[in-house]
Amino acid sequence: MSETIAVIPGDGIGREVVPAAVRVLDALDLGLSFVMGEAGDDTLSDTGEALPDRTVELVEDSDATLFGAAGETAADVILPLRAAVDSFANVRPARAYPGVDAVKPETDLVFIRENTEGVYSGIESEIAPGITTLTRVVTDDASRRIARFGFDYAVERDDPVTVAHKANVMRATDGQFVESVADVAEKRGAEYETALMDALAMQLIMHPEEYGVVVCPNLAGDMLSDLAAGLVGGLGLLPSANIGAENALFEPVHGSAPDIAGEGIANPTATVLSTAMMLEHLGYDDAGAQVRTAVEKTLEQGPHTPDLGGSASTEDVASAIIERL
Amino acid sequence: MSETIAVIPGDGIGREVVPAAVRVLDALDLGLSFVMGEAGDDTLSDTGEALPDRTVELVEDSDATLFGAAGETAADVILPLRAAVDSFANVRPARAYPGVDAVKPETDLVFIRENTEGVYSGIESEIAPGITTLTRVVTDDASRRIARFGFDYAVERDDPVTVAHKANVMRATDGQFVESVADVAEKRGAEYETALMDALAMQLIMHPEEYGVVVCPNLAGDMLSDLAAGLVGGLGLLPSANIGAENALFEPVHGSAPDIAGEGIANPTATVLSTAMMLEHLGYDDAGAQVRTAVEKTLEQGPHTPDLGGSASTEDVASAIIERL
Ligand SMILES: CC(C)[C@H](C(=O)O)[C@@H](O)C(=O)O
Ligand SMILES: CC(C)[C@H](C(=O)O)[C@@H](O)C(=O)O
């Protein structure tokens, strides 16, 4: 009956923050079983593949996956992993926390990023020497699916919905996106506003408190969620969930941070919060809430890793979270 | 001998800020002649075309163009106008000013945005019902041209260069961009760093003081410059120049702001600063510097329009700038 979690630390600080998060999960004593998988730069050197088939199979066969980060091979690892769980929605909450210096302390946003298409189609070529093209794909199906997910999510959070797009320039593709979203909204009588993604970038910085759930095409979600990380104190705080119909993968938004890897000072918060999202996804709502509260207390009262101005280690922070569970 | 400037106020606050900026230009007594052109939503209603041929011809035949803003028809007006001056570089300075509340007062950036390709290619179609595509185009020629322009610009400002891209995902297209830039840099021994555009969005918010000139693909430049507007106090402050080999067009980065249009309270700063860029482009360096200084004094000492927390009108601010010339 117990769920199996695939655990893929990856490279760099992934190998530090993922074990820390697993310690937090272990402390909850939920009877989860963990199976370890390899992926990333080191795996490429060792095996000739950044993402071996057996890692993909592990992910496919597990109830959920916790992924850390990958280095140079990030795109070769994370994009196929997101596909391996058939994830169509990338959920990226970005909020400021008491106790953490934030450019905009009133930020409390959730980006719902379309996770399958846009400029992530992989369809590129050099059609003549020095002339390259990429085919950006936007479909009605994927746009409706992300809209439904976004509207549901917003109802749960009782948040307003903003739909980011650039349909004034990308008329057919983002035009399709906006039209599909409008149709879903009309069918369910959902309220929302649209915003040009460039104007939205400015508004989110100046007035983040006016926004809640932001539904975005793939690349817009990529940029806007990193922008929001800038508002709340850095990528060390942003968890994410890649949600498919039957499987899901959870990962911090940050990368492998080669500059601090190996020092044991990476902030585990984003990964621990990703496990809270995982717990809630698996139905362990109380445990998820327990983890969130423990993380919030630790952010408020310390200890803090150096990225937040402290001098604690990854393990110190994990231990403090565990004590507060 | 005197230059002819095409003046296209457009819609909304364009009809307020452009006349204000022309008053400033007039006060300099440089003997410039102005010819007025029509474009925008009202022009569409009146003539059936948002951008009549005669306006395009006017722009082509002038030494430079000052454009205000357009409403719903913005993309139909501004993209062809940028093409009419054969502009390959869109120069967007974003700096904070003493006297203006800024999220990040240490911001002093210039975005050098590629102005001809990327997702602005206009090549889109619905290839099957509900399945749409856009062809993103990146060429060696355009990438080299914007790189050369960016490196020259950075030398003049004595600024570091950052090249934004997403080549980890858009491998062929942004891969081409990064490769072309690298080749230009190598030939002239120029120093620069590259940055993933998502990570850069975060860094610019957290540490804008570490950046100077940012060379970007078209859409990245669109988003990042609006992001920077958020850092310095809003779009009311951002001028821009669309530079071609033989002609150029100058415009505020903001739009037609229908919410405040007609009230006479729009901030003319972005448009006046755009004319300073125009003057410098035409070789009137002293006049350009005079305008900048007058704008800076007015931002520091007031009066301010409501977007900056004041209660002055567009004309009050223009008059204050003129007095300080
Ligand atoms: C590593 C890269 C492929 C990835 C993305 O673009 O989605 C990353 O930026 C992210 O946001 O998770
Ligand atoms: C109106 C639109 C076509 C334009 C652009 O995307 O370039 C605008 O956002 C800008 O930044 O000038």
mmCIF file with all atom_site columns, C-alpha atoms in Angstrom, chain A residues 44-224:
data_model
loop_
_atom_site.group_PDB
_atom_site.id
_atom_site.type_symbol
_atom_site.label_atom_id
_atom_site.label_alt_id
_atom_site.label_comp_id
_atom_site.label_asym_id
_atom_site.label_entity_id
_atom_site.label_seq_id
_atom_site.pdbx_PDB_ins_code
_atom_site.Cartn_x
_atom_site.Cartn_y
_atom_site.Cartn_z
_atom_site.occupancy
_atom_site.B_iso_or_equiv
_atom_site.pdbx_formal_charge
_atom_site.auth_seq_id
_atom_site.auth_comp_id
_atom_site.auth_asym_id
_atom_site.auth_atom_id
_atom_site.pdbx_PDB_model_num
ATOM 1   C CA . LEU A 1 44  ? 26.755  11.036 -18.662 1.00 0.00 ? 44  LEU A CA 1
ATOM 2   C CA . SER A 1 45  ? 30.470  10.638 -17.891 1.00 0.00 ? 45  SER A CA 1
ATOM 3   C CA . ASP A 1 46  ? 29.931  7.274  -16.199 1.00 0.00 ? 46  ASP A CA 1
ATOM 4   C CA . THR A 1 47  ? 27.455  5.673  -18.564 1.00 0.00 ? 47  THR A CA 1
ATOM 5   C CA . GLY A 1 48  ? 27.517  7.701  -21.774 1.00 0.00 ? 48  GLY A CA 1
ATOM 6   C CA . GLU A 1 49  ? 23.925  8.855  -21.185 1.00 0.00 ? 49  GLU A CA 1
ATOM 7   C CA . ALA A 1 50  ? 22.671  11.757 -19.109 1.00 0.00 ? 50  ALA A CA 1
ATOM 8   C CA . LEU A 1 51  ? 19.367  10.003 -18.591 1.00 0.00 ? 51  LEU A CA 1
ATOM 9   C CA . PRO A 1 52  ? 19.647  6.199  -18.721 1.00 0.00 ? 52  PRO A CA 1
ATOM 10  C CA . ASP A 1 53  ? 16.581  4.178  -19.698 1.00 0.00 ? 53  ASP A CA 1
ATOM 11  C CA . ARG A 1 54  ? 16.486  2.535  -16.296 1.00 0.00 ? 54  ARG A CA 1
ATOM 12  C CA . THR A 1 55  ? 16.047  5.932  -14.651 1.00 0.00 ? 55  THR A CA 1
ATOM 13  C CA . VAL A 1 56  ? 13.145  6.721  -16.964 1.00 0.00 ? 56  VAL A CA 1
ATOM 14  C CA . GLU A 1 57  ? 11.586  3.336  -16.180 1.00 0.00 ? 57  GLU A CA 1
ATOM 15  C CA . LEU A 1 58  ? 12.038  3.931  -12.472 1.00 0.00 ? 58  LEU A CA 1
ATOM 16  C CA . VAL A 1 59  ? 10.181  7.221  -12.795 1.00 0.00 ? 59  VAL A CA 1
ATOM 17  C CA . GLU A 1 60  ? 7.421   5.651  -14.872 1.00 0.00 ? 60  GLU A CA 1
ATOM 18  C CA . ASP A 1 61  ? 6.965   2.855  -12.341 1.00 0.00 ? 61  ASP A CA 1
ATOM 19  C CA . SER A 1 62  ? 6.963   5.037  -9.231  1.00 0.00 ? 62  SER A CA 1
ATOM 20  C CA . ASP A 1 63  ? 4.054   6.867  -7.633  1.00 0.00 ? 63  ASP A CA 1
ATOM 21  C CA . ALA A 1 64  ? 5.968   10.130 -7.720  1.00 0.00 ? 64  ALA A CA 1
ATOM 22  C CA . THR A 1 65  ? 9.478   11.400 -8.343  1.00 0.00 ? 65  THR A CA 1
ATOM 23  C CA . LEU A 1 66  ? 11.676  13.809 -6.432  1.00 0.00 ? 66  LEU A CA 1
ATOM 24  C CA . PHE A 1 67  ? 14.320  15.335 -8.671  1.00 0.00 ? 67  PHE A CA 1
ATOM 25  C CA . GLY A 1 68  ? 17.173  17.602 -7.598  1.00 0.00 ? 68  GLY A CA 1
ATOM 26  C CA . ALA A 1 69  ? 19.029  19.357 -10.380 1.00 0.00 ? 69  ALA A CA 1
ATOM 27  C CA . ALA A 1 70  ? 21.286  18.653 -13.330 1.00 0.00 ? 70  ALA A CA 1
ATOM 28  C CA . GLY A 1 71  ? 24.271  20.617 -14.588 1.00 0.00 ? 71  GLY A CA 1
ATOM 29  C CA . GLU A 1 72  ? 25.213  21.076 -18.241 1.00 0.00 ? 72  GLU A CA 1
ATOM 30  C CA . THR A 1 73  ? 22.831  18.291 -19.158 1.00 0.00 ? 73  THR A CA 1
ATOM 31  C CA . ALA A 1 74  ? 19.835  19.925 -17.441 1.00 0.00 ? 74  ALA A CA 1
ATOM 32  C CA . ALA A 1 75  ? 17.672  20.148 -20.543 1.00 0.00 ? 75  ALA A CA 1
ATOM 33  C CA . ASP A 1 76  ? 18.570  16.580 -21.588 1.00 0.00 ? 76  ASP A CA 1
ATOM 34  C CA . VAL A 1 77  ? 17.486  15.333 -18.216 1.00 0.00 ? 77  VAL A CA 1
ATOM 35  C CA . ILE A 1 78  ? 14.598  17.421 -17.005 1.00 0.00 ? 78  ILE A CA 1
ATOM 36  C CA . LEU A 1 79  ? 12.632  17.805 -20.226 1.00 0.00 ? 79  LEU A CA 1
ATOM 37  C CA . PRO A 1 80  ? 12.452  14.015 -20.854 1.00 0.00 ? 80  PRO A CA 1
ATOM 38  C CA . LEU A 1 81  ? 11.703  13.430 -17.158 1.00 0.00 ? 81  LEU A CA 1
ATOM 39  C CA . ARG A 1 82  ? 8.798   15.871 -17.323 1.00 0.00 ? 82  ARG A CA 1
ATOM 40  C CA . ALA A 1 83  ? 7.605   13.942 -20.365 1.00 0.00 ? 83  ALA A CA 1
ATOM 41  C CA . ALA A 1 84  ? 8.125   10.602 -18.594 1.00 0.00 ? 84  ALA A CA 1
ATOM 42  C CA . VAL A 1 85  ? 5.433   11.513 -16.074 1.00 0.00 ? 85  VAL A CA 1
ATOM 43  C CA . ASP A 1 86  ? 3.257   12.941 -18.874 1.00 0.00 ? 86  ASP A CA 1
ATOM 44  C CA . SER A 1 87  ? 3.158   16.205 -17.037 1.00 0.00 ? 87  SER A CA 1
ATOM 45  C CA . PHE A 1 88  ? 1.125   18.892 -18.713 1.00 0.00 ? 88  PHE A CA 1
ATOM 46  C CA . ALA A 1 89  ? 1.180   21.409 -15.868 1.00 0.00 ? 89  ALA A CA 1
ATOM 47  C CA . ASN A 1 90  ? 4.218   22.849 -14.167 1.00 0.00 ? 90  ASN A CA 1
ATOM 48  C CA . VAL A 1 91  ? 3.079   24.403 -10.903 1.00 0.00 ? 91  VAL A CA 1
ATOM 49  C CA . ARG A 1 92  ? 5.445   27.013 -9.482  1.00 0.00 ? 92  ARG A CA 1
ATOM 50  C CA . PRO A 1 93  ? 4.424   28.816 -6.322  1.00 0.00 ? 93  PRO A CA 1
ATOM 51  C CA . ALA A 1 94  ? 6.484   31.892 -5.444  1.00 0.00 ? 94  ALA A CA 1
ATOM 52  C CA . ARG A 1 95  ? 5.818   33.561 -2.155  1.00 0.00 ? 95  ARG A CA 1
ATOM 53  C CA . ALA A 1 96  ? 7.727   35.729 0.231   1.00 0.00 ? 96  ALA A CA 1
ATOM 54  C CA . TYR A 1 97  ? 8.197   34.502 3.800   1.00 0.00 ? 97  TYR A CA 1
ATOM 55  C CA . PRO A 1 98  ? 8.520   36.400 7.049   1.00 0.00 ? 98  PRO A CA 1
ATOM 56  C CA . GLY A 1 99  ? 12.166  36.230 8.045   1.00 0.00 ? 99  GLY A CA 1
ATOM 57  C CA . VAL A 1 100 ? 13.490  36.316 4.495   1.00 0.00 ? 100 VAL A CA 1
ATOM 58  C CA . ASP A 1 101 ? 14.555  39.556 2.843   1.00 0.00 ? 101 ASP A CA 1
ATOM 59  C CA . ALA A 1 102 ? 12.386  40.012 -0.221  1.00 0.00 ? 102 ALA A CA 1
ATOM 60  C CA . VAL A 1 103 ? 12.359  42.731 -2.861  1.00 0.00 ? 103 VAL A CA 1
ATOM 61  C CA . LYS A 1 104 ? 8.556   42.481 -2.635  1.00 0.00 ? 104 LYS A CA 1
ATOM 62  C CA . PRO A 1 105 ? 7.393   40.943 0.678   1.00 0.00 ? 105 PRO A CA 1
ATOM 63  C CA . GLU A 1 106 ? 3.759   40.973 -0.450  1.00 0.00 ? 106 GLU A CA 1
ATOM 64  C CA . THR A 1 107 ? 4.417   38.407 -3.222  1.00 0.00 ? 107 THR A CA 1
ATOM 65  C CA . ASP A 1 108 ? 2.237   35.281 -3.150  1.00 0.00 ? 108 ASP A CA 1
ATOM 66  C CA . LEU A 1 109 ? 1.904   33.904 -6.660  1.00 0.00 ? 109 LEU A CA 1
ATOM 67  C CA . VAL A 1 110 ? 1.456   30.551 -8.338  1.00 0.00 ? 110 VAL A CA 1
ATOM 68  C CA . PHE A 1 111 ? 2.546   30.129 -11.922 1.00 0.00 ? 111 PHE A CA 1
ATOM 69  C CA . ILE A 1 112 ? 0.722   27.413 -13.836 1.00 0.00 ? 112 ILE A CA 1
ATOM 70  C CA . ARG A 1 113 ? 3.058   26.802 -16.718 1.00 0.00 ? 113 ARG A CA 1
ATOM 71  C CA . GLU A 1 114 ? 2.050   24.816 -19.786 1.00 0.00 ? 114 GLU A CA 1
ATOM 72  C CA . ASN A 1 115 ? 4.577   21.999 -19.802 1.00 0.00 ? 115 ASN A CA 1
ATOM 73  C CA . THR A 1 116 ? 4.429   20.295 -23.195 1.00 0.00 ? 116 THR A CA 1
ATOM 74  C CA . GLU A 1 117 ? 4.650   22.710 -26.092 1.00 0.00 ? 117 GLU A CA 1
ATOM 75  C CA . GLY A 1 118 ? 5.435   26.298 -27.169 1.00 0.00 ? 118 GLY A CA 1
ATOM 76  C CA . VAL A 1 119 ? 9.112   26.783 -28.017 1.00 0.00 ? 119 VAL A CA 1
ATOM 77  C CA . TYR A 1 120 ? 9.870   23.568 -26.127 1.00 0.00 ? 120 TYR A CA 1
ATOM 78  C CA . SER A 1 121 ? 8.671   21.540 -29.124 1.00 0.00 ? 121 SER A CA 1
ATOM 79  C CA . GLY A 1 122 ? 12.198  20.497 -30.031 1.00 0.00 ? 122 GLY A CA 1
ATOM 80  C CA . ILE A 1 123 ? 11.448  21.094 -33.718 1.00 0.00 ? 123 ILE A CA 1
ATOM 81  C CA . GLU A 1 124 ? 14.445  23.033 -34.974 1.00 0.00 ? 124 GLU A CA 1
ATOM 82  C CA . SER A 1 125 ? 16.715  23.061 -37.957 1.00 0.00 ? 125 SER A CA 1
ATOM 83  C CA . GLU A 1 126 ? 19.348  24.975 -39.821 1.00 0.00 ? 126 GLU A CA 1
ATOM 84  C CA . ILE A 1 127 ? 17.453  25.394 -43.067 1.00 0.00 ? 127 ILE A CA 1
ATOM 85  C CA . ALA A 1 128 ? 20.429  26.983 -44.842 1.00 0.00 ? 128 ALA A CA 1
ATOM 86  C CA . PRO A 1 129 ? 23.919  27.879 -43.569 1.00 0.00 ? 129 PRO A CA 1
ATOM 87  C CA . GLY A 1 130 ? 23.425  30.430 -40.792 1.00 0.00 ? 130 GLY A CA 1
ATOM 88  C CA . ILE A 1 131 ? 19.634  30.398 -41.056 1.00 0.00 ? 131 ILE A CA 1
ATOM 89  C CA . THR A 1 132 ? 17.899  28.527 -38.279 1.00 0.00 ? 132 THR A CA 1
ATOM 90  C CA . THR A 1 133 ? 14.258  27.968 -37.408 1.00 0.00 ? 133 THR A CA 1
ATOM 91  C CA . LEU A 1 134 ? 12.265  26.634 -34.501 1.00 0.00 ? 134 LEU A CA 1
ATOM 92  C CA . THR A 1 135 ? 8.622   25.664 -34.777 1.00 0.00 ? 135 THR A CA 1
ATOM 93  C CA . ARG A 1 136 ? 6.613   26.968 -31.845 1.00 0.00 ? 136 ARG A CA 1
ATOM 94  C CA . VAL A 1 137 ? 3.557   24.774 -31.388 1.00 0.00 ? 137 VAL A CA 1
ATOM 95  C CA . VAL A 1 138 ? 0.365   25.736 -29.567 1.00 0.00 ? 138 VAL A CA 1
ATOM 96  C CA . THR A 1 139 ? -2.659  23.456 -29.632 1.00 0.00 ? 139 THR A CA 1
ATOM 97  C CA . ASP A 1 140 ? -6.229  23.820 -28.516 1.00 0.00 ? 140 ASP A CA 1
ATOM 98  C CA . ASP A 1 141 ? -6.014  20.582 -26.488 1.00 0.00 ? 141 ASP A CA 1
ATOM 99  C CA . ALA A 1 142 ? -2.979  21.556 -24.449 1.00 0.00 ? 142 ALA A CA 1
ATOM 100 C CA . SER A 1 143 ? -4.262  25.103 -23.981 1.00 0.00 ? 143 SER A CA 1
ATOM 101 C CA . ARG A 1 144 ? -7.622  23.882 -22.686 1.00 0.00 ? 144 ARG A CA 1
ATOM 102 C CA . ARG A 1 145 ? -5.966  21.376 -20.386 1.00 0.00 ? 145 ARG A CA 1
ATOM 103 C CA . ILE A 1 146 ? -3.730  23.969 -18.763 1.00 0.00 ? 146 ILE A CA 1
ATOM 104 C CA . ALA A 1 147 ? -6.647  26.410 -18.527 1.00 0.00 ? 147 ALA A CA 1
ATOM 105 C CA . ARG A 1 148 ? -8.825  23.856 -16.733 1.00 0.00 ? 148 ARG A CA 1
ATOM 106 C CA . PHE A 1 149 ? -5.986  23.032 -14.374 1.00 0.00 ? 149 PHE A CA 1
ATOM 107 C CA . GLY A 1 150 ? -5.321  26.710 -13.720 1.00 0.00 ? 150 GLY A CA 1
ATOM 108 C CA . PHE A 1 151 ? -8.949  27.580 -13.052 1.00 0.00 ? 151 PHE A CA 1
ATOM 109 C CA . ASP A 1 152 ? -9.316  24.606 -10.679 1.00 0.00 ? 152 ASP A CA 1
ATOM 110 C CA . TYR A 1 153 ? -6.175  25.591 -8.870  1.00 0.00 ? 153 TYR A CA 1
ATOM 111 C CA . ALA A 1 154 ? -7.365  29.174 -8.504  1.00 0.00 ? 154 ALA A CA 1
ATOM 112 C CA . VAL A 1 155 ? -10.716 28.068 -7.069  1.00 0.00 ? 155 VAL A CA 1
ATOM 113 C CA . GLU A 1 156 ? -8.887  26.054 -4.432  1.00 0.00 ? 156 GLU A CA 1
ATOM 114 C CA . ARG A 1 157 ? -6.723  29.022 -3.494  1.00 0.00 ? 157 ARG A CA 1
ATOM 115 C CA . ASP A 1 158 ? -9.537  31.513 -3.958  1.00 0.00 ? 158 ASP A CA 1
ATOM 116 C CA . ASP A 1 159 ? -7.184  33.523 -6.153  1.00 0.00 ? 159 ASP A CA 1
ATOM 117 C CA . PRO A 1 160 ? -7.699  35.689 -9.222  1.00 0.00 ? 160 PRO A CA 1
ATOM 118 C CA . VAL A 1 161 ? -6.467  34.251 -12.525 1.00 0.00 ? 161 VAL A CA 1
ATOM 119 C CA . THR A 1 162 ? -4.259  36.091 -14.982 1.00 0.00 ? 162 THR A CA 1
ATOM 120 C CA . VAL A 1 163 ? -3.497  34.557 -18.364 1.00 0.00 ? 163 VAL A CA 1
ATOM 121 C CA . ALA A 1 164 ? -0.163  35.652 -19.817 1.00 0.00 ? 164 ALA A CA 1
ATOM 122 C CA . HIS A 1 165 ? 0.316   35.768 -23.566 1.00 0.00 ? 165 HIS A CA 1
ATOM 123 C CA . LYS A 1 166 ? 1.764   37.720 -26.476 1.00 0.00 ? 166 LYS A CA 1
ATOM 124 C CA . ALA A 1 167 ? -1.128  37.314 -28.897 1.00 0.00 ? 167 ALA A CA 1
ATOM 125 C CA . ASN A 1 168 ? -0.600  40.786 -30.348 1.00 0.00 ? 168 ASN A CA 1
ATOM 126 C CA . VAL A 1 169 ? 2.560   39.458 -31.976 1.00 0.00 ? 169 VAL A CA 1
ATOM 127 C CA . MET A 1 170 ? 2.127   35.666 -31.947 1.00 0.00 ? 170 MET A CA 1
ATOM 128 C CA . ARG A 1 171 ? -1.349  35.990 -33.381 1.00 0.00 ? 171 ARG A CA 1
ATOM 129 C CA . ALA A 1 172 ? -2.090  32.463 -34.473 1.00 0.00 ? 172 ALA A CA 1
ATOM 130 C CA . THR A 1 173 ? -0.291  30.583 -31.687 1.00 0.00 ? 173 THR A CA 1
ATOM 131 C CA . ASP A 1 174 ? -0.931  32.736 -28.636 1.00 0.00 ? 174 ASP A CA 1
ATOM 132 C CA . GLY A 1 175 ? -4.209  33.692 -30.297 1.00 0.00 ? 175 GLY A CA 1
ATOM 133 C CA . GLN A 1 176 ? -5.110  29.998 -30.063 1.00 0.00 ? 176 GLN A CA 1
ATOM 134 C CA . PHE A 1 177 ? -3.973  29.894 -26.450 1.00 0.00 ? 177 PHE A CA 1
ATOM 135 C CA . VAL A 1 178 ? -6.104  32.882 -25.465 1.00 0.00 ? 178 VAL A CA 1
ATOM 136 C CA . GLU A 1 179 ? -9.113  31.581 -27.398 1.00 0.00 ? 179 GLU A CA 1
ATOM 137 C CA . SER A 1 180 ? -8.945  28.114 -25.837 1.00 0.00 ? 180 SER A CA 1
ATOM 138 C CA . VAL A 1 181 ? -8.631  29.600 -22.364 1.00 0.00 ? 181 VAL A CA 1
ATOM 139 C CA . ALA A 1 182 ? -11.593 31.892 -23.036 1.00 0.00 ? 182 ALA A CA 1
ATOM 140 C CA . ASP A 1 183 ? -13.704 28.970 -24.117 1.00 0.00 ? 183 ASP A CA 1
ATOM 141 C CA . VAL A 1 184 ? -12.888 26.941 -21.003 1.00 0.00 ? 184 VAL A CA 1
ATOM 142 C CA . ALA A 1 185 ? -13.607 29.981 -18.837 1.00 0.00 ? 185 ALA A CA 1
ATOM 143 C CA . GLU A 1 186 ? -16.935 30.625 -20.505 1.00 0.00 ? 186 GLU A CA 1
ATOM 144 C CA . LYS A 1 187 ? -18.075 27.035 -20.102 1.00 0.00 ? 187 LYS A CA 1
ATOM 145 C CA . ARG A 1 188 ? -17.491 27.154 -16.372 1.00 0.00 ? 188 ARG A CA 1
ATOM 146 C CA . GLY A 1 189 ? -18.269 30.814 -15.825 1.00 0.00 ? 189 GLY A CA 1
ATOM 147 C CA . ALA A 1 190 ? -14.748 31.466 -14.530 1.00 0.00 ? 190 ALA A CA 1
ATOM 148 C CA . GLU A 1 191 ? -13.435 35.000 -14.212 1.00 0.00 ? 191 GLU A CA 1
ATOM 149 C CA . TYR A 1 192 ? -9.960  35.922 -15.353 1.00 0.00 ? 192 TYR A CA 1
ATOM 150 C CA . GLU A 1 193 ? -7.982  38.625 -17.000 1.00 0.00 ? 193 GLU A CA 1
ATOM 151 C CA . THR A 1 194 ? -5.435  38.428 -19.772 1.00 0.00 ? 194 THR A CA 1
ATOM 152 C CA . ALA A 1 195 ? -2.123  40.271 -19.721 1.00 0.00 ? 195 ALA A CA 1
ATOM 153 C CA . LEU A 1 196 ? 0.562   40.790 -22.316 1.00 0.00 ? 196 LEU A CA 1
ATOM 154 C CA . MET A 1 197 ? 3.555   38.957 -20.886 1.00 0.00 ? 197 MET A CA 1
ATOM 155 C CA . ASP A 1 198 ? 5.876   41.946 -21.227 1.00 0.00 ? 198 ASP A CA 1
ATOM 156 C CA . ALA A 1 199 ? 3.510   44.309 -19.424 1.00 0.00 ? 199 ALA A CA 1
ATOM 157 C CA . LEU A 1 200 ? 2.890   41.571 -16.848 1.00 0.00 ? 200 LEU A CA 1
ATOM 158 C CA . ALA A 1 201 ? 6.608   41.307 -16.113 1.00 0.00 ? 201 ALA A CA 1
ATOM 159 C CA . MET A 1 202 ? 6.544   44.954 -15.103 1.00 0.00 ? 202 MET A CA 1
ATOM 160 C CA . GLN A 1 203 ? 3.287   44.716 -13.162 1.00 0.00 ? 203 GLN A CA 1
ATOM 161 C CA . LEU A 1 204 ? 4.430   41.685 -11.175 1.00 0.00 ? 204 LEU A CA 1
ATOM 162 C CA . ILE A 1 205 ? 7.447   43.647 -10.002 1.00 0.00 ? 205 ILE A CA 1
ATOM 163 C CA . MET A 1 206 ? 5.531   46.797 -9.150  1.00 0.00 ? 206 MET A CA 1
ATOM 164 C CA . HIS A 1 207 ? 2.286   45.299 -7.805  1.00 0.00 ? 207 HIS A CA 1
ATOM 165 C CA . PRO A 1 208 ? 2.662   41.570 -7.097  1.00 0.00 ? 208 PRO A CA 1
ATOM 166 C CA . GLU A 1 209 ? -0.086  41.774 -4.469  1.00 0.00 ? 209 GLU A CA 1
ATOM 167 C CA . GLU A 1 210 ? -2.636  42.283 -7.252  1.00 0.00 ? 210 GLU A CA 1
ATOM 168 C CA . TYR A 1 211 ? -1.962  38.842 -8.744  1.00 0.00 ? 211 TYR A CA 1
ATOM 169 C CA . GLY A 1 212 ? -2.636  35.249 -7.688  1.00 0.00 ? 212 GLY A CA 1
ATOM 170 C CA . VAL A 1 213 ? -2.622  32.414 -10.197 1.00 0.00 ? 213 VAL A CA 1
ATOM 171 C CA . VAL A 1 214 ? -0.826  33.143 -13.461 1.00 0.00 ? 214 VAL A CA 1
ATOM 172 C CA . VAL A 1 215 ? -1.504  30.721 -16.326 1.00 0.00 ? 215 VAL A CA 1
ATOM 173 C CA . CYS A 1 216 ? 1.309   30.867 -18.883 1.00 0.00 ? 216 CYS A CA 1
ATOM 174 C CA . PRO A 1 217 ? 2.618   29.375 -22.089 1.00 0.00 ? 217 PRO A CA 1
ATOM 175 C CA . ASN A 1 218 ? 5.760   27.317 -21.494 1.00 0.00 ? 218 ASN A CA 1
ATOM 176 C CA . LEU A 1 219 ? 8.592   29.858 -21.968 1.00 0.00 ? 219 LEU A CA 1
ATOM 177 C CA . ALA A 1 220 ? 6.627   32.743 -20.437 1.00 0.00 ? 220 ALA A CA 1
ATOM 178 C CA . GLY A 1 221 ? 6.151   30.567 -17.347 1.00 0.00 ? 221 GLY A CA 1
ATOM 179 C CA . ASP A 1 222 ? 9.851   29.781 -17.315 1.00 0.00 ? 222 ASP A CA 1
ATOM 180 C CA . MET A 1 223 ? 10.803  33.464 -17.295 1.00 0.00 ? 223 MET A CA 1
ATOM 181 C CA . LEU A 1 224 ? 8.022   34.798 -15.097 1.00 0.00 ? 224 LEU A CA 1
#
